[in-house]
PDB file of C-alpha atoms in Angstrom:
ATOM      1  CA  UNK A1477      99.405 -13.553  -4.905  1.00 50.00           C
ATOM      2  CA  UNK A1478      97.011 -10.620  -4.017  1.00 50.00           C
ATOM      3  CA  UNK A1479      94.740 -10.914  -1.398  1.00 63.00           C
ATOM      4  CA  UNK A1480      91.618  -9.092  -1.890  1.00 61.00           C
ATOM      5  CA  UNK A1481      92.127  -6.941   1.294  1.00 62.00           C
ATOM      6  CA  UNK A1482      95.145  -5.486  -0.123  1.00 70.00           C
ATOM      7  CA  UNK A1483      93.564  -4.712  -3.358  1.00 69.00           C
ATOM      8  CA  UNK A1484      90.226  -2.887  -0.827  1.00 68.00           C
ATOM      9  CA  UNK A1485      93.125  -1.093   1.099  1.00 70.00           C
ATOM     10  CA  UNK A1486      94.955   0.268  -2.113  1.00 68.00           C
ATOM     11  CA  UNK A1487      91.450   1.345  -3.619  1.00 73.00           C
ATOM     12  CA  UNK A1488      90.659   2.991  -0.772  1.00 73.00           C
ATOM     13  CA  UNK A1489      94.203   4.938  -0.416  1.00 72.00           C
ATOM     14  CA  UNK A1490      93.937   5.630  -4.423  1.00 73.00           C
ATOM     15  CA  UNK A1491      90.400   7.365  -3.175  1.00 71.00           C
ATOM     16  CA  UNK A1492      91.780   9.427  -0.340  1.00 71.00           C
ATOM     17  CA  UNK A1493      94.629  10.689  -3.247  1.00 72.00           C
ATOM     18  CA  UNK A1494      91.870  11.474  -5.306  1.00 71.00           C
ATOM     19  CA  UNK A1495      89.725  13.152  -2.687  1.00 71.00           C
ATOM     20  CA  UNK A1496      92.003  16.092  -2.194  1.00 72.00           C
ATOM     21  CA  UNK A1497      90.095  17.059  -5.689  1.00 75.00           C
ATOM     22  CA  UNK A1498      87.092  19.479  -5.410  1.00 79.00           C
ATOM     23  CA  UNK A1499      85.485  17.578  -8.428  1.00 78.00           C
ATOM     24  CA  UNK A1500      86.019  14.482  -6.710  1.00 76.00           C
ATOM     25  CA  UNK A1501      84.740  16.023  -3.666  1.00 77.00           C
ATOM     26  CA  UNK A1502      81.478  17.471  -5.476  1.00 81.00           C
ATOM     27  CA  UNK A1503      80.677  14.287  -7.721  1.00 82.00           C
ATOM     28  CA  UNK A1504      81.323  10.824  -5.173  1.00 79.00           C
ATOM     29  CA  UNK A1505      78.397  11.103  -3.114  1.00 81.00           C
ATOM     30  CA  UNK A1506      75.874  11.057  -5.956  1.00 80.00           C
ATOM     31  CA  UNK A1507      77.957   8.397  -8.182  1.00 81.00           C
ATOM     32  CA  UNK A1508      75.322   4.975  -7.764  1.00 86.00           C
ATOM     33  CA  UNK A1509      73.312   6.699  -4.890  1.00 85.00           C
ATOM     34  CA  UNK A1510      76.126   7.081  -2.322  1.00 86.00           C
ATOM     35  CA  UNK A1511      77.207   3.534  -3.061  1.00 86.00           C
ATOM     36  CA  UNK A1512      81.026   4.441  -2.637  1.00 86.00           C
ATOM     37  CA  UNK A1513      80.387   6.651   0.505  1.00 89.00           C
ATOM     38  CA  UNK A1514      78.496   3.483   1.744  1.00 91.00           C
ATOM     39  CA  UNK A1515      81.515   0.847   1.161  1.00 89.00           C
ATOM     40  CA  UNK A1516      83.750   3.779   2.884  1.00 89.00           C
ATOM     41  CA  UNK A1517      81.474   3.968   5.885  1.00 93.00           C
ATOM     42  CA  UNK A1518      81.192   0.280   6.103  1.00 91.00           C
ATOM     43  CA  UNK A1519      85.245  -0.393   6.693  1.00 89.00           C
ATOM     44  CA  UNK A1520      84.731   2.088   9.785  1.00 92.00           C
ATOM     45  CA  UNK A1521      82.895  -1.095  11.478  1.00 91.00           C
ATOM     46  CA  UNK A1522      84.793  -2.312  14.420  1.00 90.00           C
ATOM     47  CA  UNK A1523      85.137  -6.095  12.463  1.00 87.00           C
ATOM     48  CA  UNK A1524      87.679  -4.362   9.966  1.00 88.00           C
ATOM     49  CA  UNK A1525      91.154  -4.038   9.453  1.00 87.00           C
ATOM     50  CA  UNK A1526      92.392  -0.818  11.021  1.00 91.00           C
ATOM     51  CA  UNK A1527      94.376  -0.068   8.065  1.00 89.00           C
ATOM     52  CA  UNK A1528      91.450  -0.314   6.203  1.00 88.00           C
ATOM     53  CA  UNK A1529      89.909   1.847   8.671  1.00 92.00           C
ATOM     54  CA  UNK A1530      92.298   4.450   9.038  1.00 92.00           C
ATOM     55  CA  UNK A1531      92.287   5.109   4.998  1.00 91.00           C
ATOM     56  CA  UNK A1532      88.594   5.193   5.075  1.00 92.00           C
ATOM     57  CA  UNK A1533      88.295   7.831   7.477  1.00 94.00           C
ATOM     58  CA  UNK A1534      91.278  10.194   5.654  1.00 91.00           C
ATOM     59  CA  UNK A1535      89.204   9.522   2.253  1.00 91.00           C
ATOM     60  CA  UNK A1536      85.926  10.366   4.167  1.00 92.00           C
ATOM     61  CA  UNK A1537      86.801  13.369   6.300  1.00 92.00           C
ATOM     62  CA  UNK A1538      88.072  14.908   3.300  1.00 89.00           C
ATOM     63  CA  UNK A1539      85.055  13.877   1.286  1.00 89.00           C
ATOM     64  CA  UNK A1540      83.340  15.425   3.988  1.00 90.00           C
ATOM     65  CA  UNK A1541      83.711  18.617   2.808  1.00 87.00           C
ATOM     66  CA  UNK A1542      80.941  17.967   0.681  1.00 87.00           C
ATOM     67  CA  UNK A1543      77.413  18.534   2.902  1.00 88.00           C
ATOM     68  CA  UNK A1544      75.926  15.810   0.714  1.00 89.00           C
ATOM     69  CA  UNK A1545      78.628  12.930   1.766  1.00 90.00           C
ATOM     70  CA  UNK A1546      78.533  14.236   5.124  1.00 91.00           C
ATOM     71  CA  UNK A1547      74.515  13.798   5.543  1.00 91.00           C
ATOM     72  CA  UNK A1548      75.071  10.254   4.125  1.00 92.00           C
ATOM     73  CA  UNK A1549      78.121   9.496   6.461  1.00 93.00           C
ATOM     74  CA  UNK A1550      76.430  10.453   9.251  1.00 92.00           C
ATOM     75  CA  UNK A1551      72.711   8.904   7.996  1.00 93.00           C
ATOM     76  CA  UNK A1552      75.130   5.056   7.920  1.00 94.00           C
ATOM     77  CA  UNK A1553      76.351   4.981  10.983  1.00 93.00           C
ATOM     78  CA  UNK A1554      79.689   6.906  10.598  1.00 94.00           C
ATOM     79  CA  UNK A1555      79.810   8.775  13.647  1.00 93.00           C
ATOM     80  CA  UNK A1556      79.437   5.779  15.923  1.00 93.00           C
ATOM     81  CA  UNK A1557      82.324   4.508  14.052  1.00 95.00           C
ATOM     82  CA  UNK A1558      84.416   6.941  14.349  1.00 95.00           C
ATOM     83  CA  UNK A1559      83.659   7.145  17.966  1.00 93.00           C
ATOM     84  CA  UNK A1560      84.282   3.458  18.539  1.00 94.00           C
ATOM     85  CA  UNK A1561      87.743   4.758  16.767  1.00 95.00           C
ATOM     86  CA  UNK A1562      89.006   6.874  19.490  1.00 95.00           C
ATOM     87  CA  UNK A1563      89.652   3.779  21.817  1.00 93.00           C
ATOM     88  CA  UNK A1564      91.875   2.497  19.838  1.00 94.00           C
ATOM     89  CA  UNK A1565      95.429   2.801  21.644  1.00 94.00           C
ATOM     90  CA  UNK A1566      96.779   3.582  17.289  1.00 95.00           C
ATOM     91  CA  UNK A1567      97.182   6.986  17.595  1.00 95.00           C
ATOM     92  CA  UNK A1568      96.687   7.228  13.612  1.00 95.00           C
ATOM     93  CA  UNK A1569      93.845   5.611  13.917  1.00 95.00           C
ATOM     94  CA  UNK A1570      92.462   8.384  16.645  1.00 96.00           C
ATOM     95  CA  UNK A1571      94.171  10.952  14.421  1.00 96.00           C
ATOM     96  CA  UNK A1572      91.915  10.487  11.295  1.00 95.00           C
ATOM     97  CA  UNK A1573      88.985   9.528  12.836  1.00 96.00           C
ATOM     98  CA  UNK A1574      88.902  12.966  15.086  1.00 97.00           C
ATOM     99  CA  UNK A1575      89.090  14.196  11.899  1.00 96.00           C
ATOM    100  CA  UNK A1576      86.778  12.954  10.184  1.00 96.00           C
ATOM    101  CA  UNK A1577      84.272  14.109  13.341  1.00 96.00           C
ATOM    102  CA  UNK A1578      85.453  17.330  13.171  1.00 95.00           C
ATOM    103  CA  UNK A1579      84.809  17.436   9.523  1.00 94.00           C
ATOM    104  CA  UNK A1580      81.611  16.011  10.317  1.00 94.00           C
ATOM    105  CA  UNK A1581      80.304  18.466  12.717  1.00 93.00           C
ATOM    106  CA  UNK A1582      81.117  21.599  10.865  1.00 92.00           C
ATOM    107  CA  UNK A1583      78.695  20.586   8.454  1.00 88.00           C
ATOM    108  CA  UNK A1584      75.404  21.339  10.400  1.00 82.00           C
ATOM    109  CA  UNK A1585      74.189  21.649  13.974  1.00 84.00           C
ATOM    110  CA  UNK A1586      72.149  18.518  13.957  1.00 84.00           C
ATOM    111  CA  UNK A1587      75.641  16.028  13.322  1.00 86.00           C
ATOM    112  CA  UNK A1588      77.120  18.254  15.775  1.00 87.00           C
ATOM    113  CA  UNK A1589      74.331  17.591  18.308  1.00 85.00           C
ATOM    114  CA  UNK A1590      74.535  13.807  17.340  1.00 86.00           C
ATOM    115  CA  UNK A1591      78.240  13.554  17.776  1.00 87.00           C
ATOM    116  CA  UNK A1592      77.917  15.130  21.294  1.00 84.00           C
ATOM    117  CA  UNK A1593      75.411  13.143  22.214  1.00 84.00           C
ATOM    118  CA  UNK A1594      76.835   9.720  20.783  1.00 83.00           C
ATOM    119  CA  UNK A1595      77.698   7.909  24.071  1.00 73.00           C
ATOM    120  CA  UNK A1596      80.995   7.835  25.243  1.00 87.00           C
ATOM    121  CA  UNK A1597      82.328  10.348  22.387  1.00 91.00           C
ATOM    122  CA  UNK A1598      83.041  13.713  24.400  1.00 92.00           C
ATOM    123  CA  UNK A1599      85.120  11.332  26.910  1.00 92.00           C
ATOM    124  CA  UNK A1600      86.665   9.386  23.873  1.00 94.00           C
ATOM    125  CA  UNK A1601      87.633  12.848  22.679  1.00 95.00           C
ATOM    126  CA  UNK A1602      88.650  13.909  26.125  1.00 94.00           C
ATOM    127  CA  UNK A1603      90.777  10.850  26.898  1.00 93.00           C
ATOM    128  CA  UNK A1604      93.013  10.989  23.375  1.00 95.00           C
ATOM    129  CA  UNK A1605      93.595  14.765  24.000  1.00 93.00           C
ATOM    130  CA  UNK A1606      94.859  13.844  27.715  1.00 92.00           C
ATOM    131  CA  UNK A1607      96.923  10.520  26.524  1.00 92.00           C
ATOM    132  CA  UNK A1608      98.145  11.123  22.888  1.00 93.00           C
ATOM    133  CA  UNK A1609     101.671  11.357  23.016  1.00 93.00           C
ATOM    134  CA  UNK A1610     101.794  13.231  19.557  1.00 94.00           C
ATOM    135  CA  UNK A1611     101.412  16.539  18.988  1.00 95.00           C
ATOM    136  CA  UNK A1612      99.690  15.928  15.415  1.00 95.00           C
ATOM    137  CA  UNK A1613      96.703  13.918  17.742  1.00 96.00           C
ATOM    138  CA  UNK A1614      96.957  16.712  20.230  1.00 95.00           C
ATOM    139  CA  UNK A1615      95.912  18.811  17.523  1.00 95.00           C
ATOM    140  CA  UNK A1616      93.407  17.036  16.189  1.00 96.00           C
ATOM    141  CA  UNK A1617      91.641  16.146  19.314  1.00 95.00           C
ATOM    142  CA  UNK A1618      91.990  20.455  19.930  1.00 94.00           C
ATOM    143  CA  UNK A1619      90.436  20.741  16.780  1.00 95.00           C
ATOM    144  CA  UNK A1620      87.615  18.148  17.247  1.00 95.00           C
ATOM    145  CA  UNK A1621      86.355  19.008  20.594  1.00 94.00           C
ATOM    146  CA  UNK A1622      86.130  22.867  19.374  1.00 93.00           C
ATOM    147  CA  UNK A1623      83.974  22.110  16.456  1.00 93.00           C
ATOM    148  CA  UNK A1624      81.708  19.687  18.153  1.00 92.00           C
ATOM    149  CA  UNK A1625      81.408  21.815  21.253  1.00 90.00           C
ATOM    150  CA  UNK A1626      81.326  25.491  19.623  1.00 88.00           C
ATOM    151  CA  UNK A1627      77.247  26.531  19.876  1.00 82.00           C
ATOM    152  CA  UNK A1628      76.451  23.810  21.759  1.00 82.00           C
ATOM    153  CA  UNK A1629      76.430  24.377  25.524  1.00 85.00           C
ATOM    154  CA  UNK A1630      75.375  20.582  26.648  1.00 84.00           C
ATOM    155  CA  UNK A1631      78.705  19.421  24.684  1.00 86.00           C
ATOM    156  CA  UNK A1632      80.787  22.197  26.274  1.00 86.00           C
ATOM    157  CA  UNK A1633      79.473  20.667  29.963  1.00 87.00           C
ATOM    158  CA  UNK A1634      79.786  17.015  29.198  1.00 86.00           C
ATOM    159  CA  UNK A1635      83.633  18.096  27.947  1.00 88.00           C
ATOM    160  CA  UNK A1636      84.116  20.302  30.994  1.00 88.00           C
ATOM    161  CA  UNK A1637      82.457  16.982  33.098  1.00 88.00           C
ATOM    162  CA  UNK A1638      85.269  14.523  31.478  1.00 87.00           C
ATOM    163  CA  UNK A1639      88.077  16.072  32.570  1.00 87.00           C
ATOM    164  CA  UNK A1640      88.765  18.999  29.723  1.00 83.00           C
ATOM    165  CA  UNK A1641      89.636  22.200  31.571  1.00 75.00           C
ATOM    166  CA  UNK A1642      87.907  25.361  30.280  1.00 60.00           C
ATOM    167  CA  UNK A1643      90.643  28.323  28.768  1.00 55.00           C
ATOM    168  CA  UNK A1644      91.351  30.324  31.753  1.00 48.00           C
ATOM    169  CA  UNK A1645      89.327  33.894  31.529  1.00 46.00           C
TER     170      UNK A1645
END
């Protein structure tokens, strides 16, 4: 028998494959209007499976790429998502959805301004970069924190605030 979750999560899996494309990349966030980057950004929400939301955020930080998808990611909701991702005690989970911030904020100054202002997200960040037992999360949390605090001095203070030590001079 299959369950129509399992058909969702293989769709969405099947999209993240695909996403590595730069067609794909290019072409998704205009196909029906954003309509696909809308059902991805919708299995972020805190009521779905975390499989479900783990392959959502690979296929979406990679789809991110594209200035367009990121706009509409971030116009749905998608950073407070992800955000809400980060206390999850998965460490995939945290992995992909640091990602998909990071992706996020190198798209434009205003997401990265909304990221680091999203409450609770530079101590989410913070907190998975201090707990994280894998070096992979490590990383990404690293790689978040730079790109969401790089030109912004407000973010760099509320990191400094929450516990991240500044590089010594």
């Amino acid at each position: 028998e299959v369950h129509h979750l399992d058909v969702q999560l293989y769709a969405v899996l099947a999209l993240g494959s695909l996403s590595s494309s730069p067609v794909v990349i290019s072409e998704f966030p205009s196909v029906e209007n954003g309509a696909g980057v809308r059902a991805l950004v919708n299995l972020l929400q805190p009521s779905q499976d975390d499989t479900a939301k783990e392959a959502a955020a690979l296929a979406l930080s990679k789809l991110a790429l594209n200035e367009q998808c990121a706009q509409l990611v971030f116009s749905l909701g998608g950073v407070g998502y992800a955000s809400a991702m980060l206390g999850s005690p998965r460490e995939p989970l945290q992995r992909e959805a640091l990602s998909l911030l990071s992706k996020l904020a190198t798209q434009s100054n205003r997401v990265r301004r909304s990221i680091g202002e999203t409450s609770g997200c530079i101590a989410l960040m913070v907190g998975v970069l201090s707990r994280a037992s894998s070096m992979e999360v490590k990383s990404a949390a690293i790689t978040c924190l730079y790109e969401v605090c790089k030109d912004t001095p407000s973010t760099r203070e509320a990191a400094l605030n929450n516990g991240c030590t500044a590089p010594p001079s």
